[in-house]
Amino acid sequence: MAAPCLGTPGVQLLSMSSRPGRLFTPGSWSFCSSATSSRPLNAQRLAEKLRAQKQEQKAKEVRVPTNPVQRRVQELVRFTQQLQRVHPNVLAKELSRRILHQDNNLVVINKPYGLPVHGGPGVQLCISDVLPILAKMLHGHKAEPLHLCHRLDKETTGVMVLAWEKDMAHQVQELFRTRQVEKKYWAITVRVPLPSAGVVDIPIKEKEVQGHQQHHKMTLSPSYHLDNGKMVKVRASRDAHVAVTQYQVLSSTSSSALVELQPVTGVKHQLRVHLSFGLDCPILGDHKYSDWNRLAPQKLSAGTLKKLGLQQSKARYIPLHLHARQLILPALGSRTEELLLTCKLPHFFARSLLRLGLDMPNQDQSRGNEARHVEAQ
C-alpha cells in the first residue's frame, strides 16, 4: 500500500501519534519523494484553476446574444429563475401590480410564467406562500389571507381567481367542479390541427414511461381501438378520467397555429395531452409531451427554428405557449351578473405570434349587457 505524501512545500502536518507539538514537513518523508515528483499536488495551482473556471462560467452567464429572440428567451429564463429567489414581499408586490379585478369577494390576477401555484419538491417560492402578504398589501395588516380558487400549471400564464373568504373560495371551487365556469385558453401549436375545429373526447390516465429516463406522464386511454380495420370498444381503465376538450383554430400557417381551447373537464395536463397525443400538434415549448418515450427538448422543423431565430440546441429554453385567456364566472354572492375576465397575452407569446406569421384575432365579442367585461392591462 502506497504511503501518504504531500508535495506542496511549506505545508506542515501535525502527527497525532507523535509527541504534542512535533511537526512533520513533507521533506522529512524521504520515502515519498518518488511519488510526489510524479504526481505533485499544488494547492496554489488548483486554486488558480478553480478561479479561472469560475470566471469563465461567469463570462458565459453574462454573455448577451446578439439575436433579439435569443436575447428575449434568455431574459425569460432569467426572470423565471429570479422568481424563485426573490423575497416574498417583492413577489407579492409584483402580483399586486397584476390585479385584473378586485371586489368584496374576489381578487383576480394575471399569473406570470414560471411561477408555481403550490409548493413541492424544489419549489422555493409559490403563489400560495405570498397570499397572506398580498392580502395585507391590499387590505391592511389585519387582513386575513387570500384563498386559492383553482390552479394553473407553473408554465401556464393568465387569469387566476383568488377569494377573500374561505366560504367564497369553496363556492368558486364548486363552480369549477360542476363545470359552470367557462374557460378559454390560447396555445401556439407545432403543426396545424385537422379538422380546424372539433371536440377531443378521449379519457386520460397517468402512466409510467419505461426506458433510459423512467418517469410518469399523462396519456390517452381510448375507449375504442382498431382491430383488423374494425372499431372495437375496449374495457375502460379504472385509472382513466373522462377528458373533453373543444378546440378551434384561430390562425394558421403551414407549420403552426394559434388554437383556442375550451376544456369541458379539468384533468391534469388535459390540454397538453389532447393536443400532442390526440391531434399530433404539441404546444410550442412543451418539452414534456412532445415525445412520449423521452424527456428532451422539443424538436422543431428547420423552418420554424428559422422564423423564431433559434438553433435546435437552444430549443430547450422556449417557454410553454399556453395562456389562460378568458374566464366567465356566473353570478355569485352580491354580484347579479356574469363576470367576463380577459387577460392580454404575455410579451413572449405575442412576439412568437408575430415571428411565426400568425394573426392576432380581433377583440373577443363580449356578451353585451349580460356580462361585465374586464380586461387585463
PDB file of N, CA and C in Angstrom, residues 71 87 114 122 128 146 159 217 297 342 355 362 376:
ATOM      1  N   ARG A  71     -32.083  36.731 -27.146  1.00  0.00           N
ATOM      2  CA  ARG A  71     -31.931  37.621 -26.003  1.00  0.00           C
ATOM      3  C   ARG A  71     -33.201  37.620 -25.154  1.00  0.00           C
ATOM      4  N   HIS A  87     -37.544  37.875  -2.578  1.00  0.00           N
ATOM      5  CA  HIS A  87     -38.172  37.908  -1.259  1.00  0.00           C
ATOM      6  C   HIS A  87     -39.689  37.832  -1.438  1.00  0.00           C
ATOM      7  N   GLY A 114     -43.785  30.715 -15.205  1.00  0.00           N
ATOM      8  CA  GLY A 114     -42.731  30.108 -14.404  1.00  0.00           C
ATOM      9  C   GLY A 114     -42.934  30.157 -12.906  1.00  0.00           C
ATOM     10  N   GLY A 122     -38.304  21.056  -4.605  1.00  0.00           N
ATOM     11  CA  GLY A 122     -37.538  22.006  -5.407  1.00  0.00           C
ATOM     12  C   GLY A 122     -38.170  23.371  -5.549  1.00  0.00           C
ATOM     13  N   SER A 128     -49.146  30.493  -3.311  1.00  0.00           N
ATOM     14  CA  SER A 128     -49.825  30.253  -2.032  1.00  0.00           C
ATOM     15  C   SER A 128     -49.014  30.771  -0.840  1.00  0.00           C
ATOM     16  N   LEU A 146     -55.665  35.604   1.559  1.00  0.00           N
ATOM     17  CA  LEU A 146     -56.488  35.236   0.417  1.00  0.00           C
ATOM     18  C   LEU A 146     -56.467  33.720   0.228  1.00  0.00           C
ATOM     19  N   VAL A 159     -55.391  34.205 -16.472  1.00  0.00           N
ATOM     20  CA  VAL A 159     -56.403  34.511 -15.458  1.00  0.00           C
ATOM     21  C   VAL A 159     -56.363  33.508 -14.310  1.00  0.00           C
ATOM     22  N   LYS A 217     -46.085  10.164 -17.030  1.00  0.00           N
ATOM     23  CA  LYS A 217     -46.761  11.151 -17.865  1.00  0.00           C
ATOM     24  C   LYS A 217     -48.244  10.823 -17.910  1.00  0.00           C
ATOM     25  N   PRO A 297     -35.629  18.256 -25.003  1.00  0.00           N
ATOM     26  CA  PRO A 297     -36.108  19.488 -25.642  1.00  0.00           C
ATOM     27  C   PRO A 297     -36.919  19.180 -26.894  1.00  0.00           C
ATOM     28  N   THR A 342     -60.714  38.805 -19.062  1.00  0.00           N
ATOM     29  CA  THR A 342     -59.829  38.532 -20.191  1.00  0.00           C
ATOM     30  C   THR A 342     -58.426  39.035 -19.891  1.00  0.00           C
ATOM     31  N   ARG A 355     -43.525  36.468 -35.131  1.00  0.00           N
ATOM     32  CA  ARG A 355     -42.430  35.844 -35.864  1.00  0.00           C
ATOM     33  C   ARG A 355     -42.896  34.635 -36.668  1.00  0.00           C
ATOM     34  N   ASN A 362     -59.356  39.388 -33.703  1.00  0.00           N
ATOM     35  CA  ASN A 362     -59.996  40.615 -33.248  1.00  0.00           C
ATOM     36  C   ASN A 362     -60.427  40.476 -31.800  1.00  0.00           C
ATOM     37  N   ALA A 376     -57.294  42.631 -18.724  1.00  0.00           N
ATOM     38  CA  ALA A 376     -56.020  42.949 -18.069  1.00  0.00           C
ATOM     39  C   ALA A 376     -55.278  44.004 -18.863  1.00  0.00           C
TER      40      ALA A 376
END
